[in-house]
Structures are given as structure tokens and as C-alpha cells.
PDB file of C-alpha atoms in Angstrom:
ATOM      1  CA  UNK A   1       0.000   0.000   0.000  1.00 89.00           C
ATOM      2  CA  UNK A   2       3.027   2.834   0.960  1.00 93.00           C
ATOM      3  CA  UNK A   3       4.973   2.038  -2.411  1.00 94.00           C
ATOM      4  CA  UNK A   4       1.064   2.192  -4.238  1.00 95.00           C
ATOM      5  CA  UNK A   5       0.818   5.352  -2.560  1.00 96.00           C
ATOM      6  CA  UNK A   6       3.777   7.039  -3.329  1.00 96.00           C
ATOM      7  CA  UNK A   7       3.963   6.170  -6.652  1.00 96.00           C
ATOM      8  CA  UNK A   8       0.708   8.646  -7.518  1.00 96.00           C
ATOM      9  CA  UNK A   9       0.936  11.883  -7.796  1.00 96.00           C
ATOM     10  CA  UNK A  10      -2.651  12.377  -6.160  1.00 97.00           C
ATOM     11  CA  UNK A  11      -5.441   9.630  -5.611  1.00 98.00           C
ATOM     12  CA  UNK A  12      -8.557   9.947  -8.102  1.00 97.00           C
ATOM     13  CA  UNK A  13     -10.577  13.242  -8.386  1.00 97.00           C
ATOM     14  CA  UNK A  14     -13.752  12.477  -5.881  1.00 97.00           C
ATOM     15  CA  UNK A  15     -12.186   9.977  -3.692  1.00 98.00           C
ATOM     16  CA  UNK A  16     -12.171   9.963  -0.094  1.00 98.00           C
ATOM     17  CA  UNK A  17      -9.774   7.452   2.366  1.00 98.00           C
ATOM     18  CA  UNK A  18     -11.868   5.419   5.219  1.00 98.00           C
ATOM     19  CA  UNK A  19      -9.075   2.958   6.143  1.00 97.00           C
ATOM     20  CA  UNK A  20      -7.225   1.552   9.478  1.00 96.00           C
ATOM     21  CA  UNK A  21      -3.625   1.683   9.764  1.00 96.00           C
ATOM     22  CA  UNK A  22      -2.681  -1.642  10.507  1.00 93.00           C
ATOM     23  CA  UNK A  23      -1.494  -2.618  14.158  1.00 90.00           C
ATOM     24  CA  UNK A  24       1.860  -2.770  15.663  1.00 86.00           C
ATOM     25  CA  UNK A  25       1.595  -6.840  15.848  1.00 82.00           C
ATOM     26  CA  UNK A  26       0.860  -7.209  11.981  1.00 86.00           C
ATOM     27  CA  UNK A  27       4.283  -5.196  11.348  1.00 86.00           C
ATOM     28  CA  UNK A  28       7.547  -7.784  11.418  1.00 85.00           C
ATOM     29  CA  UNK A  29      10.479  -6.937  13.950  1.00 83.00           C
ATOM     30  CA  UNK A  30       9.499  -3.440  14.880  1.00 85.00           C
ATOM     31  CA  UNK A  31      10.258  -1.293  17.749  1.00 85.00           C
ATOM     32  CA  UNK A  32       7.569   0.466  19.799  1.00 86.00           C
ATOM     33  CA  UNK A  33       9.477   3.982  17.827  1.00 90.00           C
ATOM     34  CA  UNK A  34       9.797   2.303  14.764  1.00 91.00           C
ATOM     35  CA  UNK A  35       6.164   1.887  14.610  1.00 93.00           C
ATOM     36  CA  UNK A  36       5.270   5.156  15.875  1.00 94.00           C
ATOM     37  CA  UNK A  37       7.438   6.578  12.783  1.00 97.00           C
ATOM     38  CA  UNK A  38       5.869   4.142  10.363  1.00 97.00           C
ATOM     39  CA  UNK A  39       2.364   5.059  11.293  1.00 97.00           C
ATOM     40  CA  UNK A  40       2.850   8.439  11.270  1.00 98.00           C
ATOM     41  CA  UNK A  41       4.489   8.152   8.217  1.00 97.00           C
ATOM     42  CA  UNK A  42       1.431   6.153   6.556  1.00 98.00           C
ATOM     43  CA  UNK A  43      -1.061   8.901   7.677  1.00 98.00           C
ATOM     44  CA  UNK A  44       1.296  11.876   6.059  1.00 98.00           C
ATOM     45  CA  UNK A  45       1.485  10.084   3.199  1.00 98.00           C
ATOM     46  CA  UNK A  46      -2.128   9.468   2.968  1.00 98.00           C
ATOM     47  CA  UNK A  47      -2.621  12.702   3.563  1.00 98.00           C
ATOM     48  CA  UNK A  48      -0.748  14.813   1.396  1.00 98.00           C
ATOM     49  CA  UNK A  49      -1.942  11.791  -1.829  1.00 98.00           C
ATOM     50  CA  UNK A  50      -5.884  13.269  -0.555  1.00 98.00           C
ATOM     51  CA  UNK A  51      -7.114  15.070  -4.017  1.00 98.00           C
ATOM     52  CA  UNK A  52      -8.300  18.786  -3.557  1.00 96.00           C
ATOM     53  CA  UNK A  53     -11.485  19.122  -1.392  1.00 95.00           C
ATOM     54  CA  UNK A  54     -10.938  15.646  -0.271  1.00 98.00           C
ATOM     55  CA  UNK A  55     -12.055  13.670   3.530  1.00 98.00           C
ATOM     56  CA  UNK A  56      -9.527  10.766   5.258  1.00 98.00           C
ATOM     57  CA  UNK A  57     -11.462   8.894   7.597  1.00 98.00           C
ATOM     58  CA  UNK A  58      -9.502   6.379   9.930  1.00 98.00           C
ATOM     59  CA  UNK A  59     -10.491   3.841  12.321  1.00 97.00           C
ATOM     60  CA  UNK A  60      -7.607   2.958  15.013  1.00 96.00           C
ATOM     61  CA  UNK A  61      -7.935   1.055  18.044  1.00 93.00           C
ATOM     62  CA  UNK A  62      -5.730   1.826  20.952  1.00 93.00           C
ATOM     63  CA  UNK A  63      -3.036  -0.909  22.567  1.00 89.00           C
ATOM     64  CA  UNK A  64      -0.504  -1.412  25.504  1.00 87.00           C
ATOM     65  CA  UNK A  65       2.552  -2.719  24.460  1.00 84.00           C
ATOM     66  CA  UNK A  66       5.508  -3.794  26.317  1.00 81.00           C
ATOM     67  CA  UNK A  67       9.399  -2.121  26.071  1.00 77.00           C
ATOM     68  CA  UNK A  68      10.334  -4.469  23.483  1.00 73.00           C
ATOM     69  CA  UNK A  69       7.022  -3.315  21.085  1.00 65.00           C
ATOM     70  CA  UNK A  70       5.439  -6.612  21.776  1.00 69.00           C
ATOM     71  CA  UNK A  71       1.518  -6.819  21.969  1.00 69.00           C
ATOM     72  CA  UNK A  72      -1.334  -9.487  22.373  1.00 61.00           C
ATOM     73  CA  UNK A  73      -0.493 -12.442  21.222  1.00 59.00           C
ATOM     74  CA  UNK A  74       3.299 -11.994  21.363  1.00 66.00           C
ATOM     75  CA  UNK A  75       3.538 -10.505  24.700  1.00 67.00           C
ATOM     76  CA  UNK A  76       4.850 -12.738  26.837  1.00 68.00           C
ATOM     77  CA  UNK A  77       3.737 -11.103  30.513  1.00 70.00           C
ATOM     78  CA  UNK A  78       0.635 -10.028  32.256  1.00 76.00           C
ATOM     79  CA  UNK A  79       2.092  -6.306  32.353  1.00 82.00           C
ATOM     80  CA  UNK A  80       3.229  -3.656  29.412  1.00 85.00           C
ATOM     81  CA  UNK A  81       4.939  -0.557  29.140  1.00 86.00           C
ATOM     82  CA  UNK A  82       2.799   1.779  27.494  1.00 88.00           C
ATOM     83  CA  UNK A  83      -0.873   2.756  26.417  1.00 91.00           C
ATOM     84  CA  UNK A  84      -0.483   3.887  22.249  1.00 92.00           C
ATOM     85  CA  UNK A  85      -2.862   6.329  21.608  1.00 96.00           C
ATOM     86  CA  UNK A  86      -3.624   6.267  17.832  1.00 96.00           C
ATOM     87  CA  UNK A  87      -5.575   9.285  17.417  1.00 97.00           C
ATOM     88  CA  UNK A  88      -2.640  11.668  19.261  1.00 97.00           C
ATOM     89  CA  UNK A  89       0.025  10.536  17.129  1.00 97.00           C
ATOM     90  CA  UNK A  90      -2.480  10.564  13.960  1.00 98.00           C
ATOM     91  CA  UNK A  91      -3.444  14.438  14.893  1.00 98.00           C
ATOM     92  CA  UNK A  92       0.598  14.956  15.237  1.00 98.00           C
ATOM     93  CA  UNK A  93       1.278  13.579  12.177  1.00 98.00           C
ATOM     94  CA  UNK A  94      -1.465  15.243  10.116  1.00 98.00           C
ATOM     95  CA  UNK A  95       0.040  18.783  11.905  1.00 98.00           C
ATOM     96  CA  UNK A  96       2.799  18.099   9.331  1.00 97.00           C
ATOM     97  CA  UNK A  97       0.728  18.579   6.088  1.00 98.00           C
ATOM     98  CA  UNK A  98      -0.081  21.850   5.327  1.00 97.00           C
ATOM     99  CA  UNK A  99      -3.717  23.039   4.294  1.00 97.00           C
ATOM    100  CA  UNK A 100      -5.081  19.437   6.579  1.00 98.00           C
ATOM    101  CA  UNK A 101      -6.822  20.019  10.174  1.00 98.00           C
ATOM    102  CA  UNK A 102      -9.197  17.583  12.145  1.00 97.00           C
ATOM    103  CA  UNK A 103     -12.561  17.905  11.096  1.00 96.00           C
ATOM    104  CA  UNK A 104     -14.239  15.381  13.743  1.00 96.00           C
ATOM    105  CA  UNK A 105     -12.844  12.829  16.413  1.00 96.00           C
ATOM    106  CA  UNK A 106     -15.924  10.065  17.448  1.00 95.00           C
ATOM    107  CA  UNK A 107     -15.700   6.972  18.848  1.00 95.00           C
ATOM    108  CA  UNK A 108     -16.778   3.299  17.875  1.00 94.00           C
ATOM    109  CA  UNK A 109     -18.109   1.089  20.995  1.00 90.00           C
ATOM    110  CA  UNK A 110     -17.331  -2.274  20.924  1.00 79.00           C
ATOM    111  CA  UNK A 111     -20.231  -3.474  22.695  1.00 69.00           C
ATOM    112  CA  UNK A 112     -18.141  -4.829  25.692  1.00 65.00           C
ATOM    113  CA  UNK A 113     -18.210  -2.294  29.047  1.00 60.00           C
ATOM    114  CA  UNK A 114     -15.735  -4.613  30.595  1.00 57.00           C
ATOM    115  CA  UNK A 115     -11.650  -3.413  30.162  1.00 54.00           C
ATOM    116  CA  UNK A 116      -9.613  -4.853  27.774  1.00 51.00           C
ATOM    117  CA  UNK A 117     -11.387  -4.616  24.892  1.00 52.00           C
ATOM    118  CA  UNK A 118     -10.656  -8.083  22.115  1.00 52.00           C
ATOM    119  CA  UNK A 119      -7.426  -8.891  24.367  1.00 58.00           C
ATOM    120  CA  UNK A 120      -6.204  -7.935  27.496  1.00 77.00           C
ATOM    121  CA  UNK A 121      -3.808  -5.551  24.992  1.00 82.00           C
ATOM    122  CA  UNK A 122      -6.377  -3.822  23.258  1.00 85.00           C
ATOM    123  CA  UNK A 123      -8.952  -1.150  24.096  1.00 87.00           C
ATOM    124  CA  UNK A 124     -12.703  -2.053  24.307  1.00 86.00           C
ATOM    125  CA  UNK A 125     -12.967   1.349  21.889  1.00 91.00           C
ATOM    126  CA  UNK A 126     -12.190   2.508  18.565  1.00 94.00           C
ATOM    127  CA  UNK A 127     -11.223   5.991  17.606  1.00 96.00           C
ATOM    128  CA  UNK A 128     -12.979   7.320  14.269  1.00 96.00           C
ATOM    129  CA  UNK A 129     -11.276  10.721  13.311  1.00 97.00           C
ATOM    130  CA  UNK A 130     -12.072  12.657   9.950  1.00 97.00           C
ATOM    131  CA  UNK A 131      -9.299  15.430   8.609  1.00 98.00           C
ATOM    132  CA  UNK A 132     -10.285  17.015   5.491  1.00 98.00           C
ATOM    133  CA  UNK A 133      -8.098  19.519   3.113  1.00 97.00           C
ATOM    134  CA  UNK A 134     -11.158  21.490   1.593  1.00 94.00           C
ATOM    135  CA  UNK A 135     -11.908  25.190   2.952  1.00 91.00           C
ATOM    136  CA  UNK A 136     -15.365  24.421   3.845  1.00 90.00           C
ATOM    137  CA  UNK A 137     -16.885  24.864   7.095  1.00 93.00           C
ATOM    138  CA  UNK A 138     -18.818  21.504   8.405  1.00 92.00           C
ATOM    139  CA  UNK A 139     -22.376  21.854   9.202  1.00 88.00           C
ATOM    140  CA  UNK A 140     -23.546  20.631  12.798  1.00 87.00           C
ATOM    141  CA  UNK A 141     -26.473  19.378  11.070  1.00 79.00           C
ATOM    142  CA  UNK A 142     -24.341  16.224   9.022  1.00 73.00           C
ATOM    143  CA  UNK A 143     -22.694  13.739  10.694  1.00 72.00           C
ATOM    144  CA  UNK A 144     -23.415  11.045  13.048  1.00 80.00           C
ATOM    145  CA  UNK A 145     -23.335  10.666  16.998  1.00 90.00           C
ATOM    146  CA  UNK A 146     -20.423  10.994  18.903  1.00 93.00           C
ATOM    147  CA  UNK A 147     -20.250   7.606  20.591  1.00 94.00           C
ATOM    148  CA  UNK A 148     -21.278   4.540  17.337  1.00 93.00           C
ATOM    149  CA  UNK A 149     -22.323   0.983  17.642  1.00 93.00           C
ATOM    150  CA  UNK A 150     -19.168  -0.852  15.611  1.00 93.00           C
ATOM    151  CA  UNK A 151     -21.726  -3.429  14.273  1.00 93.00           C
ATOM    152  CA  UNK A 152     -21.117  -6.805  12.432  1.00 91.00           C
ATOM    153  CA  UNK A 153     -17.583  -7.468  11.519  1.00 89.00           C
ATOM    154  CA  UNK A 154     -16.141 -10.180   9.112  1.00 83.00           C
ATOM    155  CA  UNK A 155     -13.312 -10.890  11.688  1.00 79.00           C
ATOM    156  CA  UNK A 156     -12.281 -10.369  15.308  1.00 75.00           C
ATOM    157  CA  UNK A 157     -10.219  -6.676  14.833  1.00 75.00           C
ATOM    158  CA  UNK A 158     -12.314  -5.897  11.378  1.00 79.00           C
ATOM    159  CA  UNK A 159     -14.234  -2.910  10.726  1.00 81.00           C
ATOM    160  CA  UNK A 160     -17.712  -2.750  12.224  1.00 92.00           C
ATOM    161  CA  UNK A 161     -20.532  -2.396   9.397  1.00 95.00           C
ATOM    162  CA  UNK A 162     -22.446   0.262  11.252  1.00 95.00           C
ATOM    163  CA  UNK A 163     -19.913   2.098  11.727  1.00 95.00           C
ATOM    164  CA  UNK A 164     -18.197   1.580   8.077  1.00 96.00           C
ATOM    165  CA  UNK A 165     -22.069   2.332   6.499  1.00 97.00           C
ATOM    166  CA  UNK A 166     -22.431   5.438   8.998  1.00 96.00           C
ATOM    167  CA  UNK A 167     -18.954   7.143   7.508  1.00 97.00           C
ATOM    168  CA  UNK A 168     -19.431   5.973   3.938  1.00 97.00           C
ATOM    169  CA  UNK A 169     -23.236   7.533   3.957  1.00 96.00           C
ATOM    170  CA  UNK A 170     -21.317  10.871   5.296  1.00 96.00           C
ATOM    171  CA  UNK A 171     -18.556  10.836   2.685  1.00 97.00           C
ATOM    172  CA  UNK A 172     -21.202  10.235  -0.115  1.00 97.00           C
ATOM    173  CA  UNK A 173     -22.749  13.281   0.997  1.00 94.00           C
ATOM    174  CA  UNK A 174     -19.838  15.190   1.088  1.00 94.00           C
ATOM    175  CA  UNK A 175     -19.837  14.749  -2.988  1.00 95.00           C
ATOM    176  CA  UNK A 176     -17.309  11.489  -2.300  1.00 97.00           C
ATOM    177  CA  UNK A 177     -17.625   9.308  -5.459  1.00 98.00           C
ATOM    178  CA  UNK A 178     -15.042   6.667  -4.555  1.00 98.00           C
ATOM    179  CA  UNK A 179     -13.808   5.468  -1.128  1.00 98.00           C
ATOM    180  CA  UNK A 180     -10.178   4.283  -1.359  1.00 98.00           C
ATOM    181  CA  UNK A 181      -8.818   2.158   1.649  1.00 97.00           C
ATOM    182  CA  UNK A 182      -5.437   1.450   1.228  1.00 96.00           C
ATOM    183  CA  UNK A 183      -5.395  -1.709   4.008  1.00 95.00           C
ATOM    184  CA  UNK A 184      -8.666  -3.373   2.837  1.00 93.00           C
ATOM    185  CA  UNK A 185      -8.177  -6.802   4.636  1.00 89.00           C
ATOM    186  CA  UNK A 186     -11.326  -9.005   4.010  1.00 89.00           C
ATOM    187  CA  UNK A 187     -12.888  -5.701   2.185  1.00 93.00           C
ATOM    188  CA  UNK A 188     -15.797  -4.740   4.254  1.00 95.00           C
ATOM    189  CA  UNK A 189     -14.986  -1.162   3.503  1.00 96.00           C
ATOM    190  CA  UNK A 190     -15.524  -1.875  -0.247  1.00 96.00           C
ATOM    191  CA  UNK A 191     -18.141  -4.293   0.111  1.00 96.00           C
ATOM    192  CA  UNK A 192     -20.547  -1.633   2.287  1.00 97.00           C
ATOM    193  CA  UNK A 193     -19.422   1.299  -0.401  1.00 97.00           C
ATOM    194  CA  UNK A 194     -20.824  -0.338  -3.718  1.00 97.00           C
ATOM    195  CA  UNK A 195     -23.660  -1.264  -1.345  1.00 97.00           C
ATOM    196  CA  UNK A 196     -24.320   2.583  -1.849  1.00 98.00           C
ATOM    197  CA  UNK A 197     -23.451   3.062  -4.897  1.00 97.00           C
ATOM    198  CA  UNK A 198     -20.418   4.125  -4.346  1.00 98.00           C
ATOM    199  CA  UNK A 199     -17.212   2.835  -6.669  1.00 97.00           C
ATOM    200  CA  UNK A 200     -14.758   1.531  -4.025  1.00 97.00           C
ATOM    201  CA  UNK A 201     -10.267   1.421  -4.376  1.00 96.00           C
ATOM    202  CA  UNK A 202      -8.817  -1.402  -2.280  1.00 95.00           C
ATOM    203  CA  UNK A 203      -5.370  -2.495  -1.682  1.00 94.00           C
ATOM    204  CA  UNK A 204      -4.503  -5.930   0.548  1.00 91.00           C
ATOM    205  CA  UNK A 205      -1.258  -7.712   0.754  1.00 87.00           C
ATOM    206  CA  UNK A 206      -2.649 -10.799   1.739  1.00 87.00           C
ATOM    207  CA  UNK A 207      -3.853 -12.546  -1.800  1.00 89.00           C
ATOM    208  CA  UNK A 208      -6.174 -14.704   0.278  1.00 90.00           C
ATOM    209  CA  UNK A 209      -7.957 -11.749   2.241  1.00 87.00           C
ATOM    210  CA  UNK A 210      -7.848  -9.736  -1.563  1.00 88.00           C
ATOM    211  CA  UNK A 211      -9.483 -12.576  -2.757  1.00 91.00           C
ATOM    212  CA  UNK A 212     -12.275 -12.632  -0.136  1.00 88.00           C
ATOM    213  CA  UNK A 213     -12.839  -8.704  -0.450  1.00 89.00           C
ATOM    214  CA  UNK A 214     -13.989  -8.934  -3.795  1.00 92.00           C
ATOM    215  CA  UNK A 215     -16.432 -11.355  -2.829  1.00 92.00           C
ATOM    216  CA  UNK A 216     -17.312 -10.011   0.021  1.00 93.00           C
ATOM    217  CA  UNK A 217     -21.222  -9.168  -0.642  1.00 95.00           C
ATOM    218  CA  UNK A 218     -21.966  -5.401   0.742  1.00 95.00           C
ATOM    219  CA  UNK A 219     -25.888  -6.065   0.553  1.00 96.00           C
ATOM    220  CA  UNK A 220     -25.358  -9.054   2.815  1.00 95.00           C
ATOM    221  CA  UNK A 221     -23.469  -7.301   5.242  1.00 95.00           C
ATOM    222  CA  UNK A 222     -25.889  -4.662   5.507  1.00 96.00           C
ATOM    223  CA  UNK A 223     -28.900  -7.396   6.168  1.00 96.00           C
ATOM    224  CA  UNK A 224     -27.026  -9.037   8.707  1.00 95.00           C
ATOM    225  CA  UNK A 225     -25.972  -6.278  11.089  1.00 94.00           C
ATOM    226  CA  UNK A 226     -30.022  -5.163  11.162  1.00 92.00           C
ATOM    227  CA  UNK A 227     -31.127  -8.800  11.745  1.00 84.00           C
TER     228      UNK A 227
END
């Protein structure tokens, strides 16, 4: 997805990002700072690729990590060494890229009030923050509540299809024609954008999980988080 990205000057005229940078643990022999760099690095670069009068929308869950970088699965203790706030170093990188500024910051509920969230690692919440480079002011009128129900999700750390249809309804009425997400896993961002007519820009490094997102039936999705 970062070599995709840089290699265009811009992303298409009437796209918007909705995307989640991917999590310290699905990064190979990194460093607590290593990550940090890398993921502000991914959200400058997304950034400054947005077309003119443009939305990026990004979903990040918070973690704990140990002094080695090591999280969930891989840590090896019942301790860590500090709480990663995504959104903080997201708003600090976006600082970097002129003409950007935070247009909303919500949050998406997991559905569990207990701490601890998926693992004992993660947080039981998911930040949802919006920075957009047009010179519009944002009506208090649009938008959605402040706290979201994350909804069905095709896997355990996955994008919640409330949630995803909540932001993609926005960005379509923002005048978004496609919504790019450059870390698509199993594609429910896709999937729930062609479910409203939108045209949809994935990228996934896994073949298998780019094979399931373009099979992954928007419609269905949809059904099944209002059953």
C-alpha cells in the first residue's frame, strides 16, 4: 500500500480514504518507535496523496505494548509498558501537512463495558477521526453521533458495518464518489461502499484476504448487522 501510494501523484478526483492503519503486531520486527514513525508516516502520506477538497477517515484502536514493542499475542507477561494512543500521534502527524486540520474525532463502541477490549492488549474502543483539506466549514447538522455501535464485523479486529455504512453515507454526501482504503483486509470497507453506490479502491497484501474482499457481498453485510 506505501509504495502504491507514493507512486501517484494524487489519488482519483472524488475519492475519499476510510481505512485503518494496521497494528503494531501485523508489522515484522518493529520497535515500539519504529512503529510510531511508520504510522505516522502512513497517515502523512495518505494525507498529502488526498485530491483537492478531499475527507480521510480512519479507524484505530488503541493498545498497551511492552518495552520491546510486543503486543497481544506476542507478549509474553501479564504487564506492558505503554498505552499507544492512535488518534494523538495521527493528529501529530497530520500537523505536518499543510492546508489538513481535524474535522471530527468520534468513537466506535465495541459493545463490551468490561476493560480490555478483544485482548487484554487492546482497548474495548475505537477511535474514528475525519481530517479534510477542503476550505469548507462543516455543518452541525451532518454527521453522526459521537459515541457509534461498531456493528457486524467479518473478523475479530475488522471494521464494524455500522460504523463503516455510517462514515461511507457521510462521505457520499460530502460529494465522495469513490472510497479508497489502502489496508482493505477481508474488504468490508468496499463491500458496504458499492452497497451505496459508491465505486470503491482497495489495496490488501494478503492474496487470500484480496481474494475474499472482492467477494465479500456489501448487501449481505448490511442485512445481517439489522437482523
Amino acid at each position: 500500500a506505501i509504495a502504491w501510494l507514493q507512486s501517484l501523484s494524487r489519488l482519483p478526483a472524488g475519492s475519499c480514504v476510510l481505512t485503518g492503519v494496521p497494528d503494531i503486531h501485523e508489522l515484522e520486527n518493529v520497535t515500539l518507535e519504529g512503529y510510531i514513525d511508520w504510522f505516522q508516516l502512513v497517515v502523512k502520506l495518505i494525507l498529502e496523496k488526498l485530491p483537492e477538497q478531499s475527507r480521510a477517515i480512519f479507524m484505530q484502536t488503541d493498545v498497551k505494548v511492552t518495552k520491546d514493542g510486543s503486543h497481544g499475542q506476542k507478549a509474553k507477561s501479564g504487564s506492558y509498558w505503554q498505552w499507544l494512543d492512535k488518534a494523538h500521534i495521527a493528529i501529530l502527524a497530520a500537523s505536518q501537512v499543510p492546508g489538513v486540520r481535524l474535522l471530527w474525532h468520534r468513537i466506535i463502541f465495541s459493545g463490551q463495558l468490561t476493560g480490555g477490549g478483544r485482548s487484554g492488549f487492546s482497548a474495548g474502543y475505537t477511535h474514528y477521526f475525519c481530517f479534510s483539506n477542503d476550505d469548507c466549514d462543516e455543518s452541525l447538522d451532518r454527521g453522526f453521533p459521537d459515541v457509534i455501535r461498531k456493528g457486524v464485523s467479518t473478523w475479530t479486529s475488522g471494521a464494524g458495518v455500522n460504523a463503516v455504512e455510517l462514515a461511507c453515507s457521510y462521505l457520499k454526501s460530502c460529494g465522495c464518489r469513490i472510497v479508497v482504503d489502502p489496508f482493505c483486509g477481508e474488504g468490508a470497507v468496499l463491500a458496504v461502499a458499492n452497497a451505496l453506490q459508491l465505486e470503491a479502491l482497495g489495496v490488501e497484501q494478503s492474496q487470500k484476504r484480496a481474494r475474499q474482499a472482492r467477494n465479500l457481498d456489501g448487501q449481505a453485510l448490511l442485512k445481517a448487522d439489522r437482523e
